[in-house]
Short mmCIF file of C-alpha atoms in Angstrom, two decimals:
data_model
loop_
_atom_site.label_atom_id
_atom_site.label_comp_id
_atom_site.label_asym_id
_atom_site.label_seq_id
_atom_site.Cartn_x
_atom_site.Cartn_y
_atom_site.Cartn_z
CA UNK A 18 -27.57 15.75 -9.38
CA UNK A 19 -24.95 13.82 -11.21
CA UNK A 20 -24.80 13.72 -14.97
CA UNK A 21 -22.63 11.48 -17.11
CA UNK A 22 -22.14 12.55 -20.69
CA UNK A 23 -20.88 10.40 -23.50
CA UNK A 24 -18.43 8.33 -21.41
CA UNK A 25 -16.04 6.25 -23.47
CA UNK A 26 -13.47 3.76 -22.27
CA UNK A 27 -11.40 1.16 -24.09
CA UNK A 28 -8.69 -1.23 -22.97
CA UNK A 29 -6.63 -1.50 -26.12
CA UNK A 30 -9.02 -2.76 -28.79
CA UNK A 31 -11.62 -3.80 -26.27
CA UNK A 32 -14.22 -1.06 -26.03
CA UNK A 33 -15.84 -1.33 -22.61
CA UNK A 34 -17.93 1.83 -22.51
CA UNK A 35 -19.38 3.03 -25.78
CA UNK A 36 -20.82 6.39 -24.94
CA UNK A 37 -22.83 6.39 -21.71
CA UNK A 38 -25.30 9.20 -21.08
CA UNK A 39 -27.40 9.38 -17.95
CA UNK A 40 -28.65 11.69 -15.25
CA UNK A 41 -29.08 10.68 -11.64
CA UNK A 42 -31.22 13.03 -9.55
CA UNK A 43 -30.04 14.14 -6.11
CA UNK A 44 -31.17 11.86 -3.32
CA UNK A 45 -32.27 9.09 -5.64
CA UNK A 46 -31.28 5.43 -5.53
CA UNK A 47 -30.23 4.32 -8.96
CA UNK A 48 -29.46 0.67 -9.63
CA UNK A 49 -27.36 -0.39 -12.58
CA UNK A 50 -28.12 -3.92 -13.77
CA UNK A 51 -26.59 -5.93 -16.53
CA UNK A 52 -24.71 -9.12 -17.36
CA UNK A 53 -21.06 -9.58 -16.44
CA UNK A 54 -18.74 -7.69 -18.75
CA UNK A 55 -21.37 -5.13 -19.66
CA UNK A 56 -19.22 -2.32 -18.24
CA UNK A 57 -21.27 -1.52 -15.10
CA UNK A 58 -18.34 -1.60 -12.71
CA UNK A 59 -16.07 0.26 -15.10
CA UNK A 60 -18.71 2.97 -15.41
CA UNK A 61 -19.01 3.26 -11.64
CA UNK A 62 -15.25 3.39 -11.17
CA UNK A 63 -14.98 6.05 -13.87
CA UNK A 64 -17.10 8.38 -11.79
CA UNK A 65 -14.42 8.74 -9.08
CA UNK A 66 -11.53 8.16 -11.46
CA UNK A 67 -10.42 4.84 -10.00
CA UNK A 68 -10.66 3.98 -13.66
CA UNK A 69 -9.82 6.80 -15.97
CA UNK A 70 -12.23 6.83 -18.89
CA UNK A 71 -10.94 8.06 -22.24
CA UNK A 72 -13.51 10.72 -22.94
CA UNK A 73 -16.73 12.22 -21.68
CA UNK A 74 -17.96 14.50 -18.96
CA UNK A 75 -18.90 14.06 -15.33
CA UNK A 76 -21.04 16.80 -13.85
CA UNK A 77 -21.69 16.75 -10.12
CA UNK A 78 -23.87 19.78 -9.34
CA UNK A 79 -21.52 22.73 -9.84
CA UNK A 80 -18.43 20.60 -10.48
CA UNK A 81 -17.96 19.95 -14.16
CA UNK A 82 -15.13 17.62 -15.15
CA UNK A 83 -14.04 16.92 -18.70
CA UNK A 84 -12.49 13.48 -18.36
CA UNK A 85 -9.86 13.85 -21.06
CA UNK A 86 -8.57 17.08 -19.50
CA UNK A 87 -9.24 16.41 -15.82
CA UNK A 88 -6.62 17.83 -13.47
CA UNK A 89 -5.44 16.21 -10.24
CA UNK A 90 -7.31 18.94 -8.37
CA UNK A 91 -10.60 18.19 -10.10
CA UNK A 92 -10.18 14.46 -9.55
CA UNK A 93 -9.39 15.06 -5.90
CA UNK A 94 -12.46 17.26 -5.45
CA UNK A 95 -14.68 14.70 -7.14
CA UNK A 96 -13.35 12.02 -4.82
CA UNK A 97 -13.91 14.21 -1.77
CA UNK A 98 -17.54 14.65 -2.71
CA UNK A 99 -18.17 10.98 -3.39
CA UNK A 100 -17.62 7.79 -1.42
CA UNK A 101 -17.45 4.18 -2.47
CA UNK A 102 -18.44 0.79 -1.12
CA UNK A 103 -16.44 -2.04 -2.65
CA UNK A 104 -17.21 -5.61 -3.61
CA UNK A 105 -14.34 -6.88 -1.47
CA UNK A 106 -15.02 -4.33 1.33
CA UNK A 107 -11.44 -2.96 1.21
CA UNK A 108 -11.44 -2.00 4.86
CA UNK A 109 -8.12 -0.70 6.16
CA UNK A 110 -6.71 -3.85 7.75
CA UNK A 111 -4.42 -1.99 10.14
CA UNK A 112 -7.32 -0.02 11.62
CA UNK A 113 -10.15 -1.03 13.93
CA UNK A 114 -13.77 -0.78 12.84
CA UNK A 115 -14.08 2.61 14.50
CA UNK A 116 -10.78 3.86 13.09
CA UNK A 117 -11.82 2.76 9.61
CA UNK A 118 -14.78 5.10 9.76
CA UNK A 119 -12.88 7.90 11.53
CA UNK A 120 -9.89 7.79 9.15
CA UNK A 121 -11.50 9.76 6.34
CA UNK A 122 -12.96 12.27 8.79
CA UNK A 123 -9.55 12.88 10.35
CA UNK A 124 -7.49 13.02 7.19
CA UNK A 125 -9.90 14.35 4.58
CA UNK A 126 -12.38 16.39 6.61
CA UNK A 127 -9.64 17.44 9.06
CA UNK A 128 -11.96 16.89 12.02
CA UNK A 129 -10.47 16.88 15.54
CA UNK A 130 -9.89 13.38 16.85
CA UNK A 131 -12.63 13.39 19.48
CA UNK A 132 -15.28 14.67 17.06
CA UNK A 133 -14.23 12.17 14.38
CA UNK A 134 -14.49 9.29 16.83
CA UNK A 135 -17.85 10.43 18.08
CA UNK A 136 -19.18 10.64 14.57
CA UNK A 137 -17.64 7.29 13.67
CA UNK A 138 -19.30 5.74 16.71
CA UNK A 139 -22.64 7.20 15.64
CA UNK A 140 -22.44 5.57 12.21
CA UNK A 141 -21.14 2.32 13.65
CA UNK A 142 -24.23 2.26 15.85
CA UNK A 143 -26.35 2.99 12.79
CA UNK A 144 -25.14 -0.14 11.02
CA UNK A 145 -25.66 -2.11 14.22
CA UNK A 146 -22.04 -2.82 15.05
CA UNK A 147 -21.39 -0.58 18.04
CA UNK A 148 -20.00 -3.51 20.03
CA UNK A 149 -17.40 -4.19 17.32
CA UNK A 150 -15.76 -0.76 17.55
CA UNK A 151 -12.39 -2.15 18.64
CA UNK A 152 -12.32 -5.15 16.30
CA UNK A 153 -9.93 -5.38 13.37
CA UNK A 154 -11.27 -6.37 9.93
CA UNK A 155 -9.57 -9.76 10.24
CA UNK A 156 -11.89 -10.56 13.17
CA UNK A 157 -15.13 -9.65 11.41
CA UNK A 158 -17.40 -11.58 9.05
CA UNK A 159 -17.83 -10.45 5.47
CA UNK A 160 -21.24 -9.02 6.22
CA UNK A 161 -19.94 -7.07 9.20
CA UNK A 162 -17.01 -5.76 7.19
CA UNK A 163 -19.31 -4.59 4.43
CA UNK A 164 -21.62 -2.84 6.91
CA UNK A 165 -18.58 -1.01 8.24
CA UNK A 166 -17.69 -0.20 4.64
CA UNK A 167 -21.13 1.37 4.28
CA UNK A 168 -20.74 3.28 7.57
CA UNK A 169 -17.36 4.53 6.37
CA UNK A 170 -18.99 5.93 3.24
CA UNK A 171 -21.99 7.41 5.07
CA UNK A 172 -19.86 9.13 7.71
CA UNK A 173 -18.16 11.24 5.05
CA UNK A 174 -21.56 12.73 4.23
CA UNK A 175 -20.83 12.62 0.51
CA UNK A 176 -23.06 13.88 -2.29
CA UNK A 177 -22.94 10.47 -3.94
CA UNK A 178 -22.17 6.96 -2.70
CA UNK A 179 -21.03 4.49 -5.32
CA UNK A 180 -21.79 0.85 -4.50
CA UNK A 181 -19.75 -1.62 -6.52
CA UNK A 182 -21.50 -5.00 -6.23
CA UNK A 183 -21.59 -4.72 -2.44
CA UNK A 184 -23.08 -8.18 -1.86
CA UNK A 185 -21.36 -10.23 -4.57
CA UNK A 186 -18.51 -11.48 -2.38
CA UNK A 187 -20.75 -12.44 0.53
CA UNK A 188 -22.08 -15.78 1.69
CA UNK A 189 -25.75 -16.02 0.71
CA UNK A 190 -26.64 -15.97 4.42
CA UNK A 191 -24.95 -12.59 4.92
CA UNK A 192 -26.42 -10.82 1.90
CA UNK A 193 -29.59 -9.94 3.78
CA UNK A 194 -27.95 -7.92 6.54
CA UNK A 195 -25.99 -5.82 4.04
CA UNK A 196 -29.05 -5.17 1.87
CA UNK A 197 -30.99 -4.17 4.98
CA UNK A 198 -28.24 -1.72 5.92
CA UNK A 199 -28.37 -0.25 2.42
CA UNK A 200 -32.15 0.03 2.53
CA UNK A 201 -31.95 1.78 5.86
CA UNK A 202 -29.31 4.15 4.51
CA UNK A 203 -31.45 4.91 1.47
CA UNK A 204 -34.40 5.71 3.71
CA UNK A 205 -32.56 7.82 6.27
CA UNK A 206 -29.82 9.60 4.37
CA UNK A 207 -30.38 12.12 1.67
CA UNK A 208 -27.38 11.31 -0.49
CA UNK A 209 -27.51 9.94 -3.97
CA UNK A 210 -26.85 6.22 -4.23
CA UNK A 211 -25.54 4.66 -7.40
CA UNK A 212 -25.61 0.88 -7.02
CA UNK A 213 -24.17 -1.78 -9.29
CA UNK A 214 -25.70 -5.08 -8.21
CA UNK A 215 -27.20 -8.36 -9.26
CA UNK A 216 -29.87 -8.14 -6.57
CA UNK A 217 -33.04 -7.63 -8.60
CA UNK A 218 -35.05 -7.74 -5.39
CA UNK A 219 -33.15 -4.78 -4.00
CA UNK A 220 -33.71 -2.86 -7.23
CA UNK A 221 -37.44 -3.60 -7.08
CA UNK A 222 -37.82 -2.61 -3.41
CA UNK A 223 -35.48 0.31 -3.02
CA UNK A 224 -34.52 1.85 -6.36
CA UNK A 225 -36.08 4.98 -7.77
CA UNK A 226 -34.45 4.39 -11.09
CA UNK A 227 -33.06 1.34 -12.86
CA UNK A 228 -30.50 1.33 -15.66
CA UNK A 229 -29.94 -1.82 -17.69
CA UNK A 230 -26.57 -2.00 -19.40
CA UNK A 231 -25.21 -4.40 -21.93
CA UNK A 232 -22.06 -4.40 -24.00
CA UNK A 233 -20.92 -0.93 -22.93
CA UNK A 234 -24.24 0.78 -23.65
CA UNK A 235 -27.39 1.66 -21.76
CA UNK A 236 -30.09 -0.56 -23.23
CA UNK A 237 -33.02 0.59 -21.18
CA UNK A 238 -33.76 2.76 -18.17
CA UNK A 239 -36.71 3.89 -16.13
CA UNK A 240 -38.60 3.22 -12.92
CA UNK A 241 -38.18 -0.26 -11.42
CA UNK A 242 -41.76 -1.10 -12.33
CA UNK A 243 -41.20 -0.14 -15.94
CA UNK A 244 -37.84 -1.84 -16.43
CA UNK A 245 -38.35 -4.90 -14.27
CA UNK A 246 -42.02 -5.65 -14.85
CA UNK A 247 -42.64 -4.44 -18.36
CA UNK A 248 -39.26 -4.30 -20.10
CA UNK A 249 -39.43 -3.01 -23.64
CA UNK A 250 -36.14 -4.27 -25.03
CA UNK A 251 -35.66 -7.90 -26.01
CA UNK A 252 -32.26 -8.06 -24.28
CA UNK A 253 -33.68 -6.80 -20.99
CA UNK A 254 -36.47 -9.38 -21.14
CA UNK A 255 -33.98 -12.21 -21.70
CA UNK A 256 -31.76 -11.08 -18.84
CA UNK A 257 -34.63 -10.66 -16.39
CA UNK A 258 -36.27 -13.93 -17.37
CA UNK A 259 -33.16 -15.84 -16.49
CA UNK A 260 -32.59 -13.89 -13.30
CA UNK A 261 -36.05 -13.69 -11.89
CA UNK A 262 -36.70 -17.39 -12.36
CA UNK A 263 -34.22 -18.08 -9.59
CA UNK A 264 -34.29 -14.91 -7.50
CA UNK A 265 -38.05 -15.22 -7.14
CA UNK A 266 -37.44 -17.83 -4.44
CA UNK A 267 -35.91 -15.17 -2.20
CA UNK A 268 -38.69 -12.67 -2.57
CA UNK B 12 46.14 -29.11 22.90
CA UNK B 13 47.42 -25.94 24.52
CA UNK B 14 49.55 -25.49 21.46
CA UNK B 15 46.50 -25.38 19.24
CA UNK B 16 44.39 -23.04 21.36
CA UNK B 17 45.92 -20.65 23.88
CA UNK B 18 42.98 -19.83 26.15
CA UNK B 19 44.63 -16.89 27.85
CA UNK B 20 45.20 -15.41 24.43
CA UNK B 21 41.56 -16.06 23.50
CA UNK B 22 40.49 -13.95 26.47
CA UNK B 23 42.84 -11.15 25.58
CA UNK B 24 41.71 -11.19 21.95
CA UNK B 25 38.08 -11.17 23.02
CA UNK B 26 38.43 -7.96 24.97
CA UNK B 27 40.58 -6.28 22.39
CA UNK B 28 38.14 -7.12 19.60
CA UNK B 29 35.11 -6.17 21.68
CA UNK B 30 36.28 -2.57 21.32
CA UNK B 31 35.71 -2.81 17.56
CA UNK B 32 32.14 -4.12 17.79
CA UNK B 33 30.71 -0.56 18.03
CA UNK B 34 32.48 0.34 14.79
CA UNK B 35 31.03 -2.65 12.97
CA UNK B 36 27.62 -1.91 14.44
CA UNK B 37 27.93 1.75 13.53
CA UNK B 38 28.79 0.83 9.95
CA UNK B 39 25.93 -1.63 9.69
CA UNK B 40 23.26 0.46 11.38
CA UNK B 41 24.03 3.75 9.66
CA UNK B 42 24.23 2.02 6.29
CA UNK B 43 20.95 0.27 7.00
CA UNK B 44 19.17 3.50 7.93
CA UNK B 45 20.49 5.31 4.86
CA UNK B 46 19.77 2.36 2.59
CA UNK B 47 16.22 2.07 3.94
CA UNK B 48 15.38 5.70 3.22
CA UNK B 49 17.10 5.50 -0.14
CA UNK B 50 15.49 2.15 -1.00
CA UNK B 51 12.05 3.49 -0.09
CA UNK B 52 12.54 6.48 -2.34
CA UNK B 53 13.75 4.30 -5.22
CA UNK B 54 10.81 1.94 -4.73
CA UNK B 55 8.28 4.79 -4.86
CA UNK B 56 9.87 6.18 -8.02
CA UNK B 57 9.56 2.77 -9.64
CA UNK B 58 6.12 1.99 -8.29
CA UNK B 59 4.64 5.28 -9.47
CA UNK B 60 6.44 5.03 -12.82
CA UNK B 61 7.70 8.60 -12.56
CA UNK B 62 9.00 9.58 -16.01
CA UNK B 63 12.78 9.31 -16.36
CA UNK B 64 13.39 8.98 -12.62
CA UNK B 65 11.47 5.71 -12.60
CA UNK B 66 13.73 4.38 -15.35
CA UNK B 67 16.84 5.57 -13.57
CA UNK B 68 15.62 3.83 -10.42
CA UNK B 69 15.20 0.61 -12.36
CA UNK B 70 18.69 0.93 -13.81
CA UNK B 71 20.13 1.56 -10.36
CA UNK B 72 18.41 -1.53 -8.92
CA UNK B 73 19.89 -3.56 -11.75
CA UNK B 74 23.42 -2.24 -11.32
CA UNK B 75 23.34 -2.09 -7.53
CA UNK B 76 22.49 -5.75 -7.32
CA UNK B 77 24.77 -6.86 -10.11
CA UNK B 78 28.06 -5.61 -8.67
CA UNK B 79 29.87 -7.29 -5.78
CA UNK B 80 29.91 -5.16 -2.63
CA UNK B 81 33.68 -4.90 -2.81
CA UNK B 82 33.58 -3.52 -6.34
CA UNK B 83 31.04 -0.87 -5.29
CA UNK B 84 33.16 0.02 -2.28
CA UNK B 85 36.28 0.42 -4.43
CA UNK B 86 34.37 2.46 -7.00
CA UNK B 87 33.10 4.83 -4.31
CA UNK B 88 36.52 5.01 -2.70
CA UNK B 89 38.26 5.93 -5.93
CA UNK B 90 35.50 7.85 -7.70
CA UNK B 91 34.39 10.12 -4.88
CA UNK B 92 37.76 11.89 -4.59
CA UNK B 93 37.46 12.73 -8.28
CA UNK B 94 33.99 14.17 -7.67
CA UNK B 95 35.31 16.15 -4.71
CA UNK B 96 38.16 17.44 -6.84
CA UNK B 97 35.72 18.68 -9.46
CA UNK B 98 33.62 20.18 -6.66
CA UNK B 99 36.53 22.15 -5.21
CA UNK B 100 37.58 23.27 -8.70
CA UNK B 101 34.09 24.52 -9.43
CA UNK B 102 33.44 26.29 -6.13
CA UNK B 103 36.96 27.28 -5.22
CA UNK B 104 36.46 25.69 -1.81
CA UNK B 105 39.26 23.41 -0.83
CA UNK B 106 37.97 19.96 0.08
CA UNK B 107 40.67 17.38 0.14
CA UNK B 108 40.15 13.70 0.38
CA UNK B 109 41.96 13.51 3.68
CA UNK B 110 39.19 15.44 5.37
CA UNK B 111 36.70 12.70 4.59
CA UNK B 112 37.05 9.70 6.87
CA UNK B 113 37.17 6.31 5.14
CA UNK B 114 34.14 5.36 7.21
CA UNK B 115 32.03 7.72 5.10
CA UNK B 116 33.05 5.94 1.92
CA UNK B 117 32.27 2.62 3.50
CA UNK B 118 28.80 3.71 4.63
CA UNK B 119 28.07 5.18 1.20
CA UNK B 120 29.22 2.10 -0.65
CA UNK B 121 27.34 -0.29 1.62
CA UNK B 122 24.20 1.86 1.40
CA UNK B 123 24.29 1.91 -2.37
CA UNK B 124 24.59 -1.84 -2.44
CA UNK B 125 21.97 -2.56 0.23
CA UNK B 126 19.56 0.11 -1.05
CA UNK B 127 19.18 -1.70 -4.35
CA UNK B 128 18.15 -4.91 -2.60
CA UNK B 129 15.87 -3.09 -0.17
CA UNK B 130 14.08 -1.27 -3.00
CA UNK B 131 13.07 -4.65 -4.38
CA UNK B 132 12.19 -6.01 -0.95
CA UNK B 133 10.01 -3.00 -0.26
CA UNK B 134 8.30 -3.32 -3.62
CA UNK B 135 7.35 -6.91 -2.97
CA UNK B 136 6.10 -5.94 0.49
CA UNK B 137 3.99 -3.05 -0.79
CA UNK B 138 2.54 -5.19 -3.55
CA UNK B 139 1.56 -7.80 -0.97
CA UNK B 140 -0.96 -5.37 0.52
CA UNK B 141 -4.25 -5.53 -1.39
CA UNK B 142 -4.46 -2.72 -3.89
CA UNK B 143 -8.10 -2.25 -2.94
CA UNK B 144 -7.18 -0.56 0.33
CA UNK B 145 -5.36 2.21 -1.49
CA UNK B 146 -8.37 2.53 -3.80
CA UNK B 147 -10.59 2.83 -0.75
CA UNK B 148 -8.30 5.51 0.68
CA UNK B 149 -8.31 7.67 -2.44
CA UNK B 150 -12.01 7.02 -3.04
CA UNK B 151 -12.80 8.63 0.31
CA UNK B 152 -10.76 11.67 -0.66
CA UNK B 153 -7.24 11.00 0.60
CA UNK B 154 -4.31 11.80 -1.62
CA UNK B 155 -2.11 8.93 -2.84
CA UNK B 156 0.57 9.98 -0.37
CA UNK B 157 -1.83 10.00 2.59
CA UNK B 158 -3.24 6.59 1.72
CA UNK B 159 0.20 5.17 1.09
CA UNK B 160 1.66 6.44 4.35
CA UNK B 161 -1.28 5.77 6.66
CA UNK B 162 -2.71 2.56 5.23
CA UNK B 163 -0.24 0.77 2.97
CA UNK B 164 3.12 1.37 4.65
CA UNK B 165 2.17 0.11 8.14
CA UNK B 166 0.95 -3.13 6.59
CA UNK B 167 3.80 -3.42 4.11
CA UNK B 168 6.23 -3.03 7.01
CA UNK B 169 5.04 -6.34 8.41
CA UNK B 170 5.76 -8.06 5.11
CA UNK B 171 9.05 -6.23 4.72
CA UNK B 172 10.54 -6.95 8.14
CA UNK B 173 11.69 -10.55 7.59
CA UNK B 174 13.33 -9.44 4.34
CA UNK B 175 14.77 -6.41 6.09
CA UNK B 176 16.19 -8.64 8.82
CA UNK B 177 17.79 -10.89 6.24
CA UNK B 178 19.29 -7.93 4.46
CA UNK B 179 20.60 -6.49 7.69
CA UNK B 180 22.42 -9.69 8.57
CA UNK B 181 23.95 -9.79 5.10
CA UNK B 182 25.00 -6.17 5.51
CA UNK B 183 26.40 -6.79 8.98
CA UNK B 184 28.76 -9.38 7.58
CA UNK B 185 29.35 -7.25 4.51
CA UNK B 186 30.89 -4.58 6.74
CA UNK B 187 33.96 -6.82 7.00
CA UNK B 188 34.82 -5.69 3.48
CA UNK B 189 35.20 -2.10 4.68
CA UNK B 190 38.62 -3.19 5.90
CA UNK B 191 39.67 -3.18 2.23
CA UNK B 192 39.29 0.58 2.14
CA UNK B 193 41.19 1.07 5.40
CA UNK B 194 38.25 1.18 7.85
CA UNK B 195 39.47 -0.51 11.00
CA UNK B 196 36.40 -2.54 12.01
CA UNK B 197 36.00 -5.92 13.67
CA UNK B 198 37.41 -8.05 10.89
CA UNK B 199 40.17 -5.59 10.07
CA UNK B 200 41.25 -5.44 13.69
CA UNK B 201 41.22 -9.23 13.79
CA UNK B 202 43.55 -9.42 10.83
CA UNK B 203 45.94 -7.03 12.51
CA UNK B 204 45.88 -9.07 15.70
CA UNK B 205 46.64 -12.19 13.70
CA UNK B 206 49.72 -10.80 12.10
CA UNK B 207 50.93 -9.12 15.29
CA UNK B 208 50.81 -12.36 17.27
CA UNK B 209 51.19 -14.84 14.49
CA UNK B 210 48.20 -16.78 15.82
CA UNK B 211 45.12 -17.28 13.69
CA UNK B 212 42.73 -19.86 15.08
CA UNK B 213 41.99 -18.05 18.35
CA UNK B 214 41.42 -14.73 16.66
CA UNK B 215 39.06 -16.07 14.02
CA UNK B 216 37.20 -18.15 16.58
CA UNK B 217 36.57 -14.98 18.60
CA UNK B 218 35.59 -13.08 15.46
CA UNK B 219 33.15 -15.81 14.53
CA UNK B 220 31.69 -15.78 18.03
CA UNK B 221 31.24 -12.00 17.97
CA UNK B 222 29.54 -11.97 14.56
CA UNK B 223 27.32 -14.79 15.69
CA UNK B 224 26.33 -13.00 18.90
CA UNK B 225 25.50 -9.76 17.09
CA UNK B 226 23.52 -11.60 14.44
CA UNK B 227 21.61 -13.63 17.00
CA UNK B 228 20.70 -10.45 18.86
CA UNK B 229 19.39 -8.70 15.75
CA UNK B 230 17.58 -11.78 14.53
CA UNK B 231 15.63 -11.77 17.76
CA UNK B 232 15.14 -8.00 17.66
CA UNK B 233 13.67 -8.12 14.16
CA UNK B 234 11.38 -10.93 15.18
CA UNK B 235 10.07 -8.98 18.15
CA UNK B 236 9.57 -5.88 16.02
CA UNK B 237 7.71 -7.86 13.36
CA UNK B 238 5.41 -9.27 16.01
CA UNK B 239 4.76 -5.77 17.37
CA UNK B 240 3.99 -4.26 13.95
CA UNK B 241 1.59 -7.09 13.12
CA UNK B 242 -0.73 -6.09 15.99
CA UNK B 243 -3.67 -5.77 13.63
CA UNK B 244 -3.33 -9.39 12.55
CA UNK B 245 -3.75 -10.53 16.14
CA UNK B 246 -6.58 -8.09 16.68
CA UNK B 247 -4.91 -6.24 19.51
CA UNK B 248 -4.00 -2.63 20.01
CA UNK B 249 -0.25 -1.96 19.79
#
């Protein structure tokens, strides 16, 4: 279980997160929705300290981190227990697909080389890219790169995987394969998934829990049915009305 | 025509000067190695904004690039003995300036000068690699150092090599200044030959040829190395 308590973050005078409180149960898929600039990505990046929030608490099972006083050791432990999938994939460009997945296992998990490669191959197979093991990121499509990004996160067997708009940089044609990979991961793997996305369809089909954010605050949260079909807040209704009118075509 | 260029003399000069090529190369290569390590260190201090040291690094880059190589060389040559004097006063161990070969001063001075340029070259190279990859490295649990060394540096090296090559050629020719602090390298030896024989054109033609040949060799070498390090851009194993 991961709990965020009263997270605050400001860039100068611009307050991006205005006290976020939420609890994400172990093994659940939680989708964070919201308009651009609502602070979704900043919130996600605060969890593994890629962005250092100003105040608040992050509690991951037995690991309790007070953001304002977090030590390097705590940050490092938090990062070792989480993994992230990025909007722009951020694969290691000097490593092959297989090496990208094996890298964390070798360096962070200190696995022997053969075991790390075997495990990397297993996850590469899982995302359907076994034949691309020796390819460098430069030679792969965006969708393939992102699937490798997902395999890289899964292979670490983290408690939580943070997805930061994983399909936003993709061609519309390639979005499907990445969403399918995520769905498959959600079904097969028992780790918690925290997903920032604009894919309402994905939220409806896969999420256990939906959080709607706006202007640095959580406006509404609940099951996908509750938030997406019968939203209570005016702002959520507005947002969904605009979104669903055009996403409906895909569904 | 034979009065202008004495070809027999050209041959003689060529072989006599060839003996000094290793000294020039030694100066250039050892300064380059030192300056690279030093420049890398300075760059990291700046990049990570280490308190105080980061500021000192910035100041050094400013000063190191502002002074002519010759001024730095003279400063080292005349300041280091003073430092050594203080050192022997403090420890009671006798270290006199005569024990330190002039070559050491030259390498130090050239390294200080080149290191300042390299620090900036390295910074631009490191910043050319997408920041996201370092984020990905730390997000999966690596330390900054691990991510920097395993992911960023190998890619930055590809960006840095053309700049490094440039800097090396500048340094190679800069070694001719070492003659000013009594290091007998290629250019210094040439000057001596000139005054011994009272002939200038042949000697400087040979010197020019030698510098050109060395430069051409290293230009090619850097190009080959750059191509090798960029294996991941071509999608082939090294």
